[in-house]
Coordinates of C-alpha atoms and ligand atoms in Angstrom, one line a residue:
M1 CA 142.8 11.1 -69.7
R2 CA 143.4 8.8 -66.9
R3 CA 140.6 6.7 -65.8
G4 CA 139.4 5.6 -62.6
S5 CA 140.1 1.8 -63.1
P6 CA 142.9 0.6 -63.3
W7 CA 144.7 3.2 -61.4
R8 CA 147.8 4.4 -62.7
S9 CA 150.5 6.8 -61.3
R10 CA 152.4 9.0 -64.0
T11 CA 154.9 10.5 -61.4
S12 CA 154.7 8.2 -58.6
L13 CA 156.0 9.8 -55.3
R14 CA 157.1 6.4 -54.4
D15 CA 160.5 6.9 -55.9
D16 CA 161.2 10.3 -54.3
V17 CA 163.7 10.5 -51.6
T18 CA 161.9 12.6 -49.5
R19 CA 158.4 11.2 -49.0
P20 CA 155.6 13.6 -47.9
T21 CA 154.1 13.1 -44.4
I22 CA 150.7 12.6 -44.6
L23 CA 147.8 13.1 -41.9
V24 CA 144.7 11.2 -42.8
T25 CA 141.4 11.6 -40.6
G26 CA 138.4 9.6 -40.4
A27 CA 140.5 6.7 -41.1
N28 CA 137.1 4.3 -40.5
G29 CA 135.1 6.1 -42.8
Q30 CA 133.8 4.8 -46.1
L31 CA 136.2 7.3 -47.9
G32 CA 138.9 7.3 -45.2
Y33 CA 139.2 3.5 -45.1
E34 CA 140.0 3.5 -48.9
I35 CA 142.3 6.4 -48.7
A36 CA 144.2 5.2 -45.8
R37 CA 144.9 2.0 -47.7
L38 CA 146.0 3.6 -51.0
L39 CA 148.1 6.7 -49.8
P40 CA 150.9 4.7 -48.2
A41 CA 152.3 4.3 -51.7
H42 CA 152.8 8.0 -51.8
G43 CA 153.8 9.1 -48.4
E44 CA 154.3 8.3 -44.7
V45 CA 150.7 8.1 -43.7
T46 CA 149.2 8.4 -40.0
A47 CA 145.5 7.5 -40.4
L48 CA 143.5 8.2 -37.4
D49 CA 140.0 7.5 -36.5
R50 CA 137.8 9.0 -34.2
S51 CA 139.1 7.1 -31.2
R52 CA 142.8 8.5 -31.8
L53 CA 141.6 12.0 -33.4
D54 CA 138.1 13.7 -32.4
L55 CA 137.4 16.3 -34.4
A56 CA 135.0 17.7 -31.8
D57 CA 138.2 18.5 -29.9
V58 CA 139.9 21.6 -31.2
D59 CA 143.0 21.2 -29.1
A60 CA 143.7 17.8 -30.1
I61 CA 143.5 18.6 -33.4
R62 CA 146.2 21.2 -33.2
A63 CA 148.5 18.7 -31.0
T64 CA 148.0 15.9 -33.3
V65 CA 149.2 18.2 -36.2
E66 CA 152.0 19.6 -34.2
A67 CA 153.1 16.2 -33.1
I68 CA 152.8 14.8 -36.7
R69 CA 153.7 17.6 -38.9
P70 CA 152.1 16.6 -42.0
Q71 CA 153.0 18.2 -45.3
L72 CA 149.3 17.0 -46.5
I73 CA 146.4 16.6 -44.5
V74 CA 143.4 14.5 -46.3
N75 CA 140.1 15.1 -44.2
A76 CA 138.1 12.2 -44.6
A77 CA 136.0 12.6 -41.4
A78 CA 132.7 13.9 -41.4
Y79 CA 129.4 14.3 -39.5
T80 CA 127.4 12.5 -42.2
A81 CA 124.2 11.6 -40.5
V82 CA 121.9 13.6 -42.4
D83 CA 118.5 13.2 -40.7
Q84 CA 120.2 13.1 -37.0
A85 CA 122.0 16.4 -37.9
E86 CA 118.6 18.4 -37.9
G87 CA 118.4 17.5 -33.9
E88 CA 122.6 18.1 -33.4
Q89 CA 123.3 21.0 -35.6
Q90 CA 126.1 22.0 -33.3
V91 CA 127.6 18.7 -33.3
A92 CA 127.5 18.9 -37.0
E93 CA 128.8 22.4 -37.3
A94 CA 131.6 21.5 -34.9
I95 CA 133.0 18.6 -36.9
N96 CA 132.0 19.7 -40.6
A97 CA 132.7 23.6 -40.2
R98 CA 134.7 24.3 -37.1
A99 CA 137.2 21.4 -37.2
A100 CA 137.6 22.0 -41.1
G101 CA 138.7 25.5 -40.5
V102 CA 141.1 24.4 -37.9
L103 CA 143.0 21.9 -40.2
A104 CA 143.0 24.4 -42.8
E105 CA 144.3 26.8 -40.1
E106 CA 147.1 24.2 -39.2
A107 CA 147.7 23.6 -42.7
K108 CA 148.2 27.1 -43.4
R109 CA 150.6 27.7 -40.5
R110 CA 152.7 24.9 -41.7
D111 CA 152.7 25.3 -45.7
A112 CA 151.0 22.0 -46.0
V113 CA 148.2 21.2 -48.6
L114 CA 144.7 20.1 -47.4
I115 CA 142.3 17.9 -49.1
H116 CA 138.8 18.1 -48.1
F117 CA 135.6 16.5 -48.8
S118 CA 132.3 18.3 -49.2
T119 CA 128.7 17.3 -50.6
D120 CA 126.1 17.6 -53.3
Y121 CA 123.6 18.8 -50.6
V122 CA 125.2 22.3 -50.5
F123 CA 122.5 22.6 -53.6
D124 CA 118.9 23.2 -53.2
G125 CA 118.4 20.8 -56.2
G126 CA 116.1 23.0 -58.2
A127 CA 118.4 22.9 -61.3
S128 CA 117.8 20.8 -64.5
K129 CA 121.3 20.7 -65.7
P130 CA 124.4 19.4 -63.7
Y131 CA 125.9 22.0 -61.2
D132 CA 129.4 23.4 -61.6
E133 CA 131.6 24.6 -59.1
Q134 CA 130.4 28.5 -59.7
A135 CA 126.8 27.3 -59.1
P136 CA 125.1 29.2 -56.2
T137 CA 124.6 27.2 -53.1
R138 CA 121.5 26.6 -51.0
P139 CA 121.5 23.8 -48.9
L140 CA 118.1 22.5 -47.7
N141 CA 119.1 20.8 -44.5
A142 CA 121.4 21.5 -41.5
Y143 CA 124.2 18.7 -42.8
G144 CA 124.4 20.7 -46.3
R145 CA 124.7 23.8 -44.2
S146 CA 127.5 22.5 -41.9
K147 CA 129.3 21.3 -45.0
L148 CA 129.1 24.6 -46.7
H149 CA 130.1 26.5 -43.9
G150 CA 133.2 23.9 -43.8
E151 CA 134.0 25.0 -47.5
Q152 CA 133.5 28.4 -46.3
A153 CA 135.9 28.3 -43.3
I154 CA 138.9 26.6 -45.3
L155 CA 138.7 29.1 -47.8
A156 CA 138.9 32.1 -45.2
T157 CA 142.2 30.6 -43.8
G158 CA 144.1 30.9 -47.4
A159 CA 145.3 27.6 -47.1
A160 CA 146.2 25.4 -49.9
A161 CA 143.4 23.4 -50.2
I162 CA 141.5 21.2 -52.5
T163 CA 137.8 20.8 -51.7
L164 CA 136.3 17.9 -53.4
R165 CA 132.3 17.9 -53.3
T166 CA 131.0 14.4 -54.2
S167 CA 127.8 12.7 -54.0
W168 CA 125.8 9.5 -52.8
V169 CA 129.0 7.6 -51.4
Y170 CA 128.7 4.0 -51.0
A171 CA 131.0 1.1 -50.1
Q172 CA 130.9 -2.6 -49.2
R173 CA 131.3 -1.1 -45.5
G174 CA 130.0 1.3 -43.3
H175 CA 126.4 3.1 -43.6
N176 CA 125.0 3.2 -47.0
F177 CA 122.4 2.8 -49.5
L178 CA 124.1 0.0 -51.1
L179 CA 124.1 -2.2 -47.6
T180 CA 120.9 -0.7 -46.5
M181 CA 119.2 -2.3 -49.9
R182 CA 121.0 -5.6 -49.3
R183 CA 119.9 -5.9 -45.5
L184 CA 116.2 -4.8 -46.3
G185 CA 116.1 -6.7 -49.5
A186 CA 116.9 -10.0 -47.4
Q187 CA 114.2 -9.1 -45.0
R188 CA 111.0 -8.1 -47.3
D189 CA 109.5 -9.2 -50.5
Q190 CA 108.8 -5.5 -51.5
L191 CA 110.9 -2.3 -51.0
R192 CA 109.3 1.2 -51.8
I193 CA 112.1 3.3 -53.1
V194 CA 112.3 6.9 -53.8
A195 CA 112.2 7.7 -57.6
D196 CA 112.1 11.5 -57.7
Q197 CA 115.5 12.4 -56.3
F198 CA 118.3 12.2 -58.8
G199 CA 122.0 12.2 -58.4
V200 CA 125.2 10.2 -58.9
P201 CA 126.2 7.3 -56.5
N202 CA 130.2 7.1 -56.1
W203 CA 131.8 4.0 -54.8
S204 CA 134.2 5.3 -52.1
R205 CA 137.1 3.1 -53.5
Q206 CA 137.2 5.0 -56.8
L207 CA 137.1 8.3 -54.9
A208 CA 140.1 7.2 -53.0
E209 CA 141.6 6.3 -56.2
A210 CA 140.9 9.5 -57.8
T211 CA 142.4 11.2 -54.6
T212 CA 145.6 9.0 -54.7
A213 CA 145.9 10.0 -58.5
I214 CA 146.1 13.8 -57.7
V215 CA 148.6 13.5 -54.9
A216 CA 151.1 11.2 -56.9
D217 CA 151.3 14.1 -59.1
G218 CA 153.2 15.8 -56.0
L219 CA 152.5 18.5 -53.6
P220 CA 153.5 21.3 -55.4
A221 CA 151.3 20.6 -58.2
L222 CA 148.5 19.9 -55.8
A223 CA 149.1 23.4 -54.2
A224 CA 149.3 25.1 -57.3
R225 CA 145.6 23.7 -58.2
A226 CA 144.2 24.6 -54.9
G227 CA 140.3 25.3 -54.9
L228 CA 136.9 23.8 -55.3
Y229 CA 136.0 20.8 -57.8
H230 CA 133.1 18.3 -58.5
L231 CA 134.4 14.8 -58.2
S232 CA 131.6 12.3 -59.3
G233 CA 131.2 9.8 -62.0
H234 CA 129.5 10.0 -65.0
G235 CA 125.6 9.7 -65.7
Q236 CA 122.6 10.2 -63.5
T237 CA 120.1 8.0 -61.5
S238 CA 117.5 7.9 -59.0
W239 CA 117.4 6.0 -55.9
F240 CA 115.0 3.8 -57.2
E241 CA 117.1 2.9 -60.4
F242 CA 120.1 2.9 -58.2
A243 CA 118.3 0.2 -56.2
Q244 CA 117.2 -1.8 -59.6
A245 CA 121.0 -1.9 -60.4
I246 CA 121.9 -3.1 -57.1
F247 CA 119.3 -6.1 -57.6
G248 CA 119.9 -6.7 -60.9
D249 CA 118.0 -9.9 -62.1
A250 CA 116.9 -11.1 -58.6
A251 CA 113.3 -12.3 -58.3
R252 CA 112.9 -10.6 -54.9
P253 CA 112.3 -7.9 -53.5
S254 CA 110.0 -6.3 -56.0
L255 CA 110.7 -2.7 -55.8
V256 CA 107.9 0.0 -56.0
P257 CA 108.9 3.7 -57.2
I258 CA 107.4 6.0 -54.7
T259 CA 107.9 10.0 -54.3
S260 CA 109.8 12.0 -51.5
A261 CA 106.5 13.0 -50.2
E262 CA 105.6 9.4 -49.6
Y263 CA 108.8 8.9 -47.5
P264 CA 109.1 12.0 -45.3
T265 CA 112.6 12.5 -43.6
P266 CA 113.5 14.8 -40.8
A267 CA 116.0 16.2 -43.6
V268 CA 114.8 17.7 -46.7
R269 CA 116.7 16.0 -49.4
P270 CA 117.4 18.3 -52.9
A271 CA 115.5 16.6 -55.9
F272 CA 118.6 17.1 -58.4
T273 CA 122.0 17.3 -57.5
V274 CA 124.3 15.8 -60.3
L275 CA 127.6 17.4 -60.4
A276 CA 129.4 18.6 -63.3
T277 CA 133.1 17.3 -63.2
A278 CA 134.7 18.9 -66.1
K279 CA 136.8 21.1 -63.9
F280 CA 138.2 18.1 -62.2
E281 CA 138.8 16.2 -65.1
Q282 CA 140.5 18.9 -67.1
T283 CA 142.8 20.1 -64.4
F284 CA 143.7 16.9 -63.2
G285 CA 143.5 14.4 -66.2
F286 CA 141.5 11.9 -64.3
A287 CA 138.0 11.1 -64.6
L288 CA 135.7 8.6 -62.8
P289 CA 133.8 6.2 -64.9
H290 CA 130.1 5.8 -65.4
W291 CA 128.4 5.3 -62.0
R292 CA 127.1 1.8 -63.4
D293 CA 130.8 0.6 -64.2
M294 CA 131.6 1.6 -60.6
L295 CA 129.0 -0.1 -58.9
Q296 CA 129.6 -3.3 -61.1
R297 CA 133.2 -2.9 -60.1
C298 CA 132.3 -2.5 -56.6
L299 CA 130.0 -5.6 -56.5
A300 CA 132.8 -7.7 -57.8
A301 CA 135.3 -6.6 -55.6
P302 CA 136.4 -9.7 -53.0
D303 CA 136.2 -6.9 -50.1
Ligands
NAP401 N1 128.1 9.6 -47.5 C1 127.6 10.0 -48.4 O1 126.7 9.8 -49.1 C2 128.5 11.5 -48.9 C3 128.0 12.4 -49.8 C4 128.5 13.5 -50.5 C5 129.6 13.6 -49.6 N2 130.2 13.0 -48.7 C6 131.1 13.5 -48.1 O2 132.5 12.7 -48.1 C7 133.1 12.8 -47.2 C8 133.4 11.0 -46.6 O3 132.3 10.6 -46.0 P1 132.0 9.2 -46.2 O4 130.8 8.7 -46.9 O5 133.3 8.4 -46.1 O6 131.5 9.2 -44.4 P2 131.3 8.1 -43.1 O7 131.6 6.8 -43.8 O8 130.1 8.7 -42.4 O9 132.8 8.5 -42.3 C9 132.8 9.7 -41.9 C10 133.9 9.1 -40.8 O10 134.1 10.5 -39.9 C11 134.2 10.2 -38.6 N3 134.0 11.0 -37.7 C12 132.5 11.2 -37.2 N4 132.6 12.5 -36.6 C13 133.9 12.5 -36.1 C14 134.4 13.2 -35.0 N5 134.2 14.0 -34.2 N6 136.0 12.9 -35.1 C15 136.7 12.3 -35.8 N7 136.0 11.5 -36.6 C16 134.6 11.6 -36.9 C17 133.3 8.8 -38.5 O11 133.6 8.1 -37.3 P3 133.1 6.9 -36.7 O12 133.3 5.8 -37.8 O13 133.4 6.8 -35.6 O14 131.4 7.4 -36.9 C18 133.4 8.2 -40.0 O15 134.5 7.2 -39.7 C19 132.6 13.6 -45.9 O16 133.0 14.7 -46.1 C20 131.2 13.5 -46.5 O17 130.6 14.8 -46.0 C21 129.4 11.9 -48.2

């Protein structure tokens, strides 16, 4: 079993005479940024941020795929503003569902492989053990519904697509819980943190390493393993415990556990969304570490 760190390629495409042409969308996002840094070791990468490819524009998607002629499309773009999505459901659907389906149609048209990311928020959180890929979905909010519709739109095309559901993504850049904690911790002596939602935090770099590792096995292997997978670190935690791990031994801020009811948000969040990752690990021979190890590695990373 390959482990998340350090990354090693068994069959690097670096030596191949024909390096695959790869299109990465959402290149400025937490995950897209890391993928765009790692994938050039395994192909000719064109990584486009929103300013160069707006997924709200279907014609632009088709024209871009036509121009680049990718053999692999990695869709790291998404509408990820969970609360905002409640008031912008059509925009969320356009990016997370329609555009995902169009990318899959284009992949199918040219026999390319699509790697797409989805979310733990497709589940209602009522389970008490980790969700596997067969578990029934029932999103509680507009973001989760739009992401589920994206999974379904991809499936309907029959494209060779790998859909990777993950959870609680953070990084040293972008918008995420780690950076929010740091910002608020510098401003306040006390932070009240939700302690009754359970999941697994994932560092975007290690998700990108896992993505790169499966690409390194080659596109035929990837196409043969098309399907839905859960990709996440091991263990489980609450937002409160995650915050404790972020601040470590720091004297301040003091952290106060609260319930979800004490922190109302426009979007309802599921209470428990730990993902069972055995299918990904057995299929690809690659496992992400425990969430605490990922966090330590992220906190120690220079950038
Ligand atoms: N973040 C999480 O906690 C989380 C949890 C579970 C699953 N996921 C999934 O993981 C994947 C990666 O998420 P992430 O954390 O990297 O999200 P992120 O940091 O919000 O990045 C998403 C990127 O998509 C871009 N984007 C938004 N609308 C776009 C549009 N119309 N056209 C082109 N690009 C657009 C954003 O552009 P701008 O930079 O211009 O805004 C952003 O760079 C997504 O599929 C997400 O649903 C994320």
